[in-house]
GROMACS .gro file of C-alpha atoms in nm:
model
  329
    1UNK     CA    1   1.925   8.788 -16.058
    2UNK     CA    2   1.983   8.672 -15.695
    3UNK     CA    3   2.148   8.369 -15.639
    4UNK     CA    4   2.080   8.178 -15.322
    5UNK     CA    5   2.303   8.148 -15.019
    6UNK     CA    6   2.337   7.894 -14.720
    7UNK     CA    7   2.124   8.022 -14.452
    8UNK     CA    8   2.392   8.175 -14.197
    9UNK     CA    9   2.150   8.006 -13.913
   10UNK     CA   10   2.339   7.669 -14.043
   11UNK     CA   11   2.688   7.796 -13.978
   12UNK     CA   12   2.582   7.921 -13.624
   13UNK     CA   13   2.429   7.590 -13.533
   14UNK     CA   14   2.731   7.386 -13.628
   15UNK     CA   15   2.908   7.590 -13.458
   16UNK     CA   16   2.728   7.589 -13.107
   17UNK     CA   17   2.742   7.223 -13.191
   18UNK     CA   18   3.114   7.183 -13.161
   19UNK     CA   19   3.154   7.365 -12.845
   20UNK     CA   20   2.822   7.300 -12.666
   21UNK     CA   21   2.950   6.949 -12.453
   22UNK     CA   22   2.712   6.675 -12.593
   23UNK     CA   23   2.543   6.611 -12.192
   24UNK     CA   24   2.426   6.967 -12.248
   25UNK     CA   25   2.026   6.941 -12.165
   26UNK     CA   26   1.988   7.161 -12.497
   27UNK     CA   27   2.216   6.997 -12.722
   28UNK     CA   28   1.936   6.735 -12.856
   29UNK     CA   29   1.721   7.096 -12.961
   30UNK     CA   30   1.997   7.272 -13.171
   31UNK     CA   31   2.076   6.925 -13.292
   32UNK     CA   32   1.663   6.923 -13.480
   33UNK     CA   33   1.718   7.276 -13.567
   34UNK     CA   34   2.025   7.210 -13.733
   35UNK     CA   35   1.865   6.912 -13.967
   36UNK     CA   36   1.563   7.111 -14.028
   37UNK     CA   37   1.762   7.420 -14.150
   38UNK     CA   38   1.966   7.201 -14.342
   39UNK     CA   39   1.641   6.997 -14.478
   40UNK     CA   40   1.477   7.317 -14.552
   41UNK     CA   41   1.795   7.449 -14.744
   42UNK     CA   42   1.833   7.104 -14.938
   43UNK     CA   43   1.455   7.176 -15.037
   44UNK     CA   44   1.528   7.504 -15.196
   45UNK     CA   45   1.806   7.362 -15.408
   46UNK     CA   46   1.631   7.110 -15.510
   47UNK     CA   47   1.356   7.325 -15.701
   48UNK     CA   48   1.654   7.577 -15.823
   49UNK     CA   49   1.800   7.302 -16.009
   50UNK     CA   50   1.478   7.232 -16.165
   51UNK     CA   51   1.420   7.579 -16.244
   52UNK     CA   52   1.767   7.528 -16.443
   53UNK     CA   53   1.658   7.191 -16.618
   54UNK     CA   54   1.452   7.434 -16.861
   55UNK     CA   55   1.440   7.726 -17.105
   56UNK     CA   56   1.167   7.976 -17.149
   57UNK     CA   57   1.109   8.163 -17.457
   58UNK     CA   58   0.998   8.464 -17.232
   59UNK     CA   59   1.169   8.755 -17.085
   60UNK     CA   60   1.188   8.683 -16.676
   61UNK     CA   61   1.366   8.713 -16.365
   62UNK     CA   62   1.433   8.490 -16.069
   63UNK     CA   63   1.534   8.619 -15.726
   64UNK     CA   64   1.626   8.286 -15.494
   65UNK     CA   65   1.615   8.374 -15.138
   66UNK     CA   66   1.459   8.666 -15.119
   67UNK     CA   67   1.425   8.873 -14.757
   68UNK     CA   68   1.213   9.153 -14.750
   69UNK     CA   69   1.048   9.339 -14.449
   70UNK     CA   70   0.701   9.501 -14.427
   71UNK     CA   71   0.660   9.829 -14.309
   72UNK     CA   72   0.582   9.734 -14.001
   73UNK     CA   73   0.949   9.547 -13.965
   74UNK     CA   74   0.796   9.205 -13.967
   75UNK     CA   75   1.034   8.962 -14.215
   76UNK     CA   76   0.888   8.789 -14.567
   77UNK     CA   77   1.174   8.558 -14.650
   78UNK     CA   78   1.039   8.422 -15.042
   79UNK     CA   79   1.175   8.135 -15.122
   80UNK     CA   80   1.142   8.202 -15.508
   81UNK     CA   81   0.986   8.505 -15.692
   82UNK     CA   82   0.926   8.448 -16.052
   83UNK     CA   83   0.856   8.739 -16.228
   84UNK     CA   84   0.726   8.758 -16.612
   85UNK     CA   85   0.546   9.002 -16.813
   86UNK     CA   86   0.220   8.891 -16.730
   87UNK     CA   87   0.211   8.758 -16.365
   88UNK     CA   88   0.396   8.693 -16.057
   89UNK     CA   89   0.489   8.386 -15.887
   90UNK     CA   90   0.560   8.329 -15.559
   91UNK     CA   91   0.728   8.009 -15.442
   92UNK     CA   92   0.740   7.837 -15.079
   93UNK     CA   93   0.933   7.557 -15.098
   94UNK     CA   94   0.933   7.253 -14.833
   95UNK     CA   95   1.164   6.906 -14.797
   96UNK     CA   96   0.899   6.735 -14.593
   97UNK     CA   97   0.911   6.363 -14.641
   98UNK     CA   98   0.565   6.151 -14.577
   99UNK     CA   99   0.183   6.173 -14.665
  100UNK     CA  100   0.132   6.557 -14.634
  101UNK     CA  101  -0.263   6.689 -14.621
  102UNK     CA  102  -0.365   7.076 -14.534
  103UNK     CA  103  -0.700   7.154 -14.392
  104UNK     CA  104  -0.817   7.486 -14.472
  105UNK     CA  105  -1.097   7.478 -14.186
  106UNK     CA  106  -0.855   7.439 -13.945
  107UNK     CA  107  -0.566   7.622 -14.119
  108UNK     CA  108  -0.295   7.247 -14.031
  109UNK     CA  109  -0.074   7.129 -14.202
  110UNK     CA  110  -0.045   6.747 -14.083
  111UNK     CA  111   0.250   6.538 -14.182
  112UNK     CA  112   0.175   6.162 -14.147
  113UNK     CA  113   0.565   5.967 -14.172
  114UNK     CA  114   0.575   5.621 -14.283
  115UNK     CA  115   0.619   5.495 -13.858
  116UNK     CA  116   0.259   5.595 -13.837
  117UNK     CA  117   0.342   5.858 -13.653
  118UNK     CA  118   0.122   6.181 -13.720
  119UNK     CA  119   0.273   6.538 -13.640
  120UNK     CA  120   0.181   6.918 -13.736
  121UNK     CA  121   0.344   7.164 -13.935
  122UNK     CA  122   0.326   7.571 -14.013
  123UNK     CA  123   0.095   7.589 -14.265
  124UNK     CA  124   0.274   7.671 -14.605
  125UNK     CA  125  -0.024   7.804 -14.786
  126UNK     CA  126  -0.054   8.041 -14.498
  127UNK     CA  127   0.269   8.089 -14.546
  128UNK     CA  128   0.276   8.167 -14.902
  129UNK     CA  129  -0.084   8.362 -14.894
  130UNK     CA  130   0.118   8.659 -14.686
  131UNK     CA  131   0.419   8.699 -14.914
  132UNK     CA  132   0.161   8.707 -15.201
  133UNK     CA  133  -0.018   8.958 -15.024
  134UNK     CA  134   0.309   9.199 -14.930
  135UNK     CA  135   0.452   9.147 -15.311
  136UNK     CA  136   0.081   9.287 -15.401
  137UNK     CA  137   0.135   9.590 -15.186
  138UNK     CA  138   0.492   9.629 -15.318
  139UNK     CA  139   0.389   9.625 -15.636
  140UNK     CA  140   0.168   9.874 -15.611
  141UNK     CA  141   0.381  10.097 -15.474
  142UNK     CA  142   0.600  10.068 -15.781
  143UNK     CA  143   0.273  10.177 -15.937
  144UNK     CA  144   0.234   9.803 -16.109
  145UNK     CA  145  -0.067   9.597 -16.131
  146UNK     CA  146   0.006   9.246 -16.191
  147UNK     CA  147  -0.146   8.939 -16.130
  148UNK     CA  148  -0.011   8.665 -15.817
  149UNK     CA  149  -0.012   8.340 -15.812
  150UNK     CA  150   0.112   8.137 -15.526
  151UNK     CA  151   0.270   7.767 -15.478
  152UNK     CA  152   0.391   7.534 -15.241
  153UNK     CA  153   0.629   7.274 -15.352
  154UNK     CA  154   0.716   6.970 -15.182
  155UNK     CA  155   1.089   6.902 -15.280
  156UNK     CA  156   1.124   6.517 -15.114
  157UNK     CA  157   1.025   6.287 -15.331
  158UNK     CA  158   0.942   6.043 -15.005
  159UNK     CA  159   0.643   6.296 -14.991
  160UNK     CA  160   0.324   6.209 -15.075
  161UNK     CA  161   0.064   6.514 -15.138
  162UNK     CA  162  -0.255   6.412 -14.987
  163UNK     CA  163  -0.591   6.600 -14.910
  164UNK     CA  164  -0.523   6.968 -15.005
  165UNK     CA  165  -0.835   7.238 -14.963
  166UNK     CA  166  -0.638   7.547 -15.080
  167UNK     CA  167  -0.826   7.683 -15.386
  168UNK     CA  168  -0.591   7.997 -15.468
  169UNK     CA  169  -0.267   7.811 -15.436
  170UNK     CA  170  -0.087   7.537 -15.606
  171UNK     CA  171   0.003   7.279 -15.404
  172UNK     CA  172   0.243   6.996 -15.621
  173UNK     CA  173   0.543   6.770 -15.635
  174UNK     CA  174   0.914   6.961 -15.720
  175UNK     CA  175   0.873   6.771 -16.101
  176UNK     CA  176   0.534   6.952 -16.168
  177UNK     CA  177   0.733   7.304 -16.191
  178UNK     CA  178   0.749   7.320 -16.609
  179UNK     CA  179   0.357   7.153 -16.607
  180UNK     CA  180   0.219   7.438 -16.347
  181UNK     CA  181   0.452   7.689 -16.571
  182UNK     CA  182   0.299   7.622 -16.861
  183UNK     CA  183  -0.070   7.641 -16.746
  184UNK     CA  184   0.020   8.005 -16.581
  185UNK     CA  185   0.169   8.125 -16.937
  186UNK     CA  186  -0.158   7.995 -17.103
  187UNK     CA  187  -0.385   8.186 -16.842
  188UNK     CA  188  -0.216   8.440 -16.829
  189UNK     CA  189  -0.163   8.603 -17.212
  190UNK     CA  190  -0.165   8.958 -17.195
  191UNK     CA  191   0.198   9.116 -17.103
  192UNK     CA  192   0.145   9.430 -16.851
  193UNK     CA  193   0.515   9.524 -16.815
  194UNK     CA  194   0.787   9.535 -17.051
  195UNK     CA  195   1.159   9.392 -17.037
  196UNK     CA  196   1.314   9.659 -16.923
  197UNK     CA  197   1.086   9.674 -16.602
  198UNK     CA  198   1.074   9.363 -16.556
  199UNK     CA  199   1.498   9.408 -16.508
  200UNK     CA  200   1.458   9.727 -16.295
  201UNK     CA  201   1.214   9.590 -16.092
  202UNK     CA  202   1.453   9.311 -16.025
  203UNK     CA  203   1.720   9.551 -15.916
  204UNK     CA  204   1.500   9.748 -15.726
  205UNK     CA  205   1.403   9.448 -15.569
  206UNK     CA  206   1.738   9.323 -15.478
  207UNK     CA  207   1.818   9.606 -15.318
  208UNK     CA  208   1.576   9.572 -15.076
  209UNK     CA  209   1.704   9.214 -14.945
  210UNK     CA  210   1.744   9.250 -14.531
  211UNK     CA  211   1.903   8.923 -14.407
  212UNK     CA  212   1.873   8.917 -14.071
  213UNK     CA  213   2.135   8.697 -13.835
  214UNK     CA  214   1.982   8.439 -13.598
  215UNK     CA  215   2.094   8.524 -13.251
  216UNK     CA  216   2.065   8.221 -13.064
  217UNK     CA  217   1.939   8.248 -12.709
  218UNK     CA  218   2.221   8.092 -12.578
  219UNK     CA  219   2.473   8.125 -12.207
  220UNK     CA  220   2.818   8.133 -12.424
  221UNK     CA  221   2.952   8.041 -12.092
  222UNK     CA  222   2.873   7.711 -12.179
  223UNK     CA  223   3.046   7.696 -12.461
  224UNK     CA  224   3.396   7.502 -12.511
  225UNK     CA  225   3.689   7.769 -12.613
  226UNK     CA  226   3.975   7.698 -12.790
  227UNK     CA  227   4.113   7.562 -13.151
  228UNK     CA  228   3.911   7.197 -13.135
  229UNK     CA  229   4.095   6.907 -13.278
  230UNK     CA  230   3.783   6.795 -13.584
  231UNK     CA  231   3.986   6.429 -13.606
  232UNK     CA  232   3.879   6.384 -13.226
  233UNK     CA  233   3.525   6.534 -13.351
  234UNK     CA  234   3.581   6.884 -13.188
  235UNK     CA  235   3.612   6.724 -12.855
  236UNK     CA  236   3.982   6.790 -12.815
  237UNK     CA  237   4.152   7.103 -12.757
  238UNK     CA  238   4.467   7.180 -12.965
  239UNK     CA  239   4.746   7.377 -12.838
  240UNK     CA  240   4.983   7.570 -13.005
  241UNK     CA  241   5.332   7.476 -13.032
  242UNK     CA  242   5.625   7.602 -13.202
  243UNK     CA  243   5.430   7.709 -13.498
  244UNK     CA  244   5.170   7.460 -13.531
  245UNK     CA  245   4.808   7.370 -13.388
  246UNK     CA  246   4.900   6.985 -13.213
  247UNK     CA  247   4.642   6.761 -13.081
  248UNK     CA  248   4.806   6.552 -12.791
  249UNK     CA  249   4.543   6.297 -12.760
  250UNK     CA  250   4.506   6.166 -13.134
  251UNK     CA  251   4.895   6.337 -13.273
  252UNK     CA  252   4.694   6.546 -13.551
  253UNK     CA  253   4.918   6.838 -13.658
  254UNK     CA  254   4.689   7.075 -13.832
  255UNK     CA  255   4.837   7.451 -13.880
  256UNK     CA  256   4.492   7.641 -14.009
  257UNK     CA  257   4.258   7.461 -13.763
  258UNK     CA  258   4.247   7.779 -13.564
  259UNK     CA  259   4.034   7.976 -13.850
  260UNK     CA  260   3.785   7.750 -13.829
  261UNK     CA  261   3.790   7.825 -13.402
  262UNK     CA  262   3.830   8.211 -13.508
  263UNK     CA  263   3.557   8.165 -13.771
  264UNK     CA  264   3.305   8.027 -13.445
  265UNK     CA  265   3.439   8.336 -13.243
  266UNK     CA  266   3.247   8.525 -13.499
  267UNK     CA  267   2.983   8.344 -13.529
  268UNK     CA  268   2.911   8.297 -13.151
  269UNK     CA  269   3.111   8.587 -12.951
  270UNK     CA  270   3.172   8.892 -13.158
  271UNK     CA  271   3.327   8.962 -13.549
  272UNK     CA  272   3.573   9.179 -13.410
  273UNK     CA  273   3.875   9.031 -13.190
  274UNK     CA  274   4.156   9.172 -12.922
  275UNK     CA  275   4.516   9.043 -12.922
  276UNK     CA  276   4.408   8.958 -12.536
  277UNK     CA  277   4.076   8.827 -12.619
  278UNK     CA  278   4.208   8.616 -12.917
  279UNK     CA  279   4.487   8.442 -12.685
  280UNK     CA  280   4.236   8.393 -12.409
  281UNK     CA  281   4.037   8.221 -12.675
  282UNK     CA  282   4.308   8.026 -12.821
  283UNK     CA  283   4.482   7.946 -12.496
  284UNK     CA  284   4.820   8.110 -12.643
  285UNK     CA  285   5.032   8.331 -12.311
  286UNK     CA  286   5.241   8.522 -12.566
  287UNK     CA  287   5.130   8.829 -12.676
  288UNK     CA  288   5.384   8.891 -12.969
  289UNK     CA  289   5.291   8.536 -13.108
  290UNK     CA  290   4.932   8.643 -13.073
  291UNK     CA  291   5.000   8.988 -13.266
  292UNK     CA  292   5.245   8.786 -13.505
  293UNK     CA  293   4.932   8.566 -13.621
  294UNK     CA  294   4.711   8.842 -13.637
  295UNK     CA  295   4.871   9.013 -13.821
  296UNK     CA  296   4.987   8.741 -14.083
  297UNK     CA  297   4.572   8.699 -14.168
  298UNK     CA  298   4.603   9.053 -14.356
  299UNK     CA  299   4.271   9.144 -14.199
  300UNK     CA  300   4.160   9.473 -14.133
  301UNK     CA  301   4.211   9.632 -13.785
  302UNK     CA  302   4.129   9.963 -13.574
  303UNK     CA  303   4.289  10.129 -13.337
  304UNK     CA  304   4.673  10.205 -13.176
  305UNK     CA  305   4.859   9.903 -13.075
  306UNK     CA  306   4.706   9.880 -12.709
  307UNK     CA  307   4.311   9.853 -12.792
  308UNK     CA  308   4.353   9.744 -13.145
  309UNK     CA  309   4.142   9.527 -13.261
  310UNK     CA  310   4.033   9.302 -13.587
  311UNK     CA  311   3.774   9.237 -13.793
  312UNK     CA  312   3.693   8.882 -13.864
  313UNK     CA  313   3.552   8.843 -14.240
  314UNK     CA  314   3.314   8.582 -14.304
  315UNK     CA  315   3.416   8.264 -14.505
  316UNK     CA  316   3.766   8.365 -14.325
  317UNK     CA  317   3.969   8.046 -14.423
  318UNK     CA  318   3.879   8.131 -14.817
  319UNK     CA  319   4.018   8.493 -14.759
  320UNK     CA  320   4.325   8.343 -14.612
  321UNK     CA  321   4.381   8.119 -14.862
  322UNK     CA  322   4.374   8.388 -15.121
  323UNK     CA  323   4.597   8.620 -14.915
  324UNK     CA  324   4.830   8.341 -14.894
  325UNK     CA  325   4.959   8.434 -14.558
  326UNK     CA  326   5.337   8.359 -14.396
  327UNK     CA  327   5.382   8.043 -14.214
  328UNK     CA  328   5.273   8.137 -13.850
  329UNK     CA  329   5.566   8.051 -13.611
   0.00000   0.00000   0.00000
């Protein structure tokens, strides 16, 4: 009922990445936050495609990426909620490659790699224990009383599941999904919600979702403007000239790389963009070229001519594309 999306923390980080110069003292830290999103993401994938590998002769619904916030505005972002006639499952999924133990006396999760080298985690039973106990509490206020069970799967198969002390949550390899499936439907045999429900408890659900966007805490005056040239690995500025984004460095001609440079404005500066502030951006003098190529997206705007300004949709090279704008020149 909810299919899962790219994290939009991804998108940001790649694109602090191409402006942010590489001697930057903070480049190496969005660098690790960018493969650990991306890790983490990969994980999640991995156990919807084995949640596709099989059929269940049950009624059910399965909400991928689910964001919900507590009452008290504090964020439960579920990785996977099963739901069924007769229980609840609540999935926290992890891509965490090497011999993986959790100690519930001192609430760690330890992650030993294959270099020896030993380093600590956020616990994910901890993890997976709160959204468990905020699904309860939702529940009831949809006046239903259901039973919750909780997992962590490890998606890598380079991980290795060692010592676990967690009693009230599964803790297993991706491949285990069915197995642990099956056990649940055999412990848990009496349905205590019907189909349709189950379905508007879905929607109800879904309607909920609150995806916050990651603000990085970042001085954008750092950050490289400009339409980058990506065969000189963004480390090139293009300029425009009679019609078309040129690279003078490497010769690359490319006459949409500035949607990917308006698509970072978004992401980093602001979704909505002035003729001035989009040819101080781009580096273009002329105003009337700047309006000209504005206008050409087919975007939507506010405002008279002097303070008008335009909204920058997400995924903006796919709505060009569709629009099938005029050659800018």
């Amino acid at each position: 009922m909810l299919e899962r999306k790219e994290p939009s923390t991804i998108a940001v980080l790649e694109a602090i990445l191409r402006r942010l110069p590489k001697e930057d003292v903070n480049y190496g830290y969005y660098e690790d936050k960018l493969a650990r999103e991306r890790s983490g993401y990969y994980g999640e994938l991995r156990v919807d495609r084995e949640w596709e590998d099989f059929t269940l002769g049950i009624p059910y619904i399965l909400l991928n990426g689910l964001h919900l916030e507590n009452d008290a505005g504090f964020s439960h972002q579920i990785d996977s909620f099963f739901l069924c006639p007769y229980f609840v499952f609540v999935i926290e999924a992890k891509n965490i490659a090497g011999r993986i133990e959790i100690d519930e006396e001192t609430n760690q999760c330890i992650r030993t790699r294959n270099d020896g080298i030993v380093e600590g985690f956020t616990n994910p039973v901890d993890q997976v224990r709160r959204h468990g106990r905020f699904v309860k509490g939702m529940l009831q206020k949809f006046d239903m009383r259901l039973p919750i069970e909780c997992a962590v799967i490890f998606a890598n198969s380079n991980s290795v599941i060692g010592k676990i002390n967690a009693r009230d949550v599964l803790v297993f390899q991706v491949t285990g999904l069915r197995y642990k499936l099956d056990n649940l439907l055999r412990k848990h045999r009496q349905p205590l919600i019907v189909e349709d429900q189950i379905y508007q408890l879905g929607k109800d659900l879904k309607s909920l979702q609150t995806v916050r966007k990651w603000e990085p805490k970042i001085n954008r005056a750092k950050l490289r403007k400009g339409v980058l040239c990506k065969a000189c690995m963004y480390r090139m500025p293009m300029q425009y000239k009679h019609g078309k984004w040129v690279c003078f460095r490497c010769g690359n001609i490319d006459n949409l790389a500035f949607l990917e440079a308006l698509n970072d404005y978004r992401l980093l500066w602001n979704e909505w963009i002035s003729n001035c502030e989009f040819r101080e951006f781009m580096g273009i003098s002329s105003k009337d070229t700047a309006s000209r190529i504005l206008r050409s997206l087919g975007i939507e705007s506010v405002g008279t001519y002097k303070d008008r300004k335009y909204l920058i949709p997400e995924k903006i090279k796919v709505r060009v594309f569709t629009n099938k704008p005029r050659v800018f020149s």
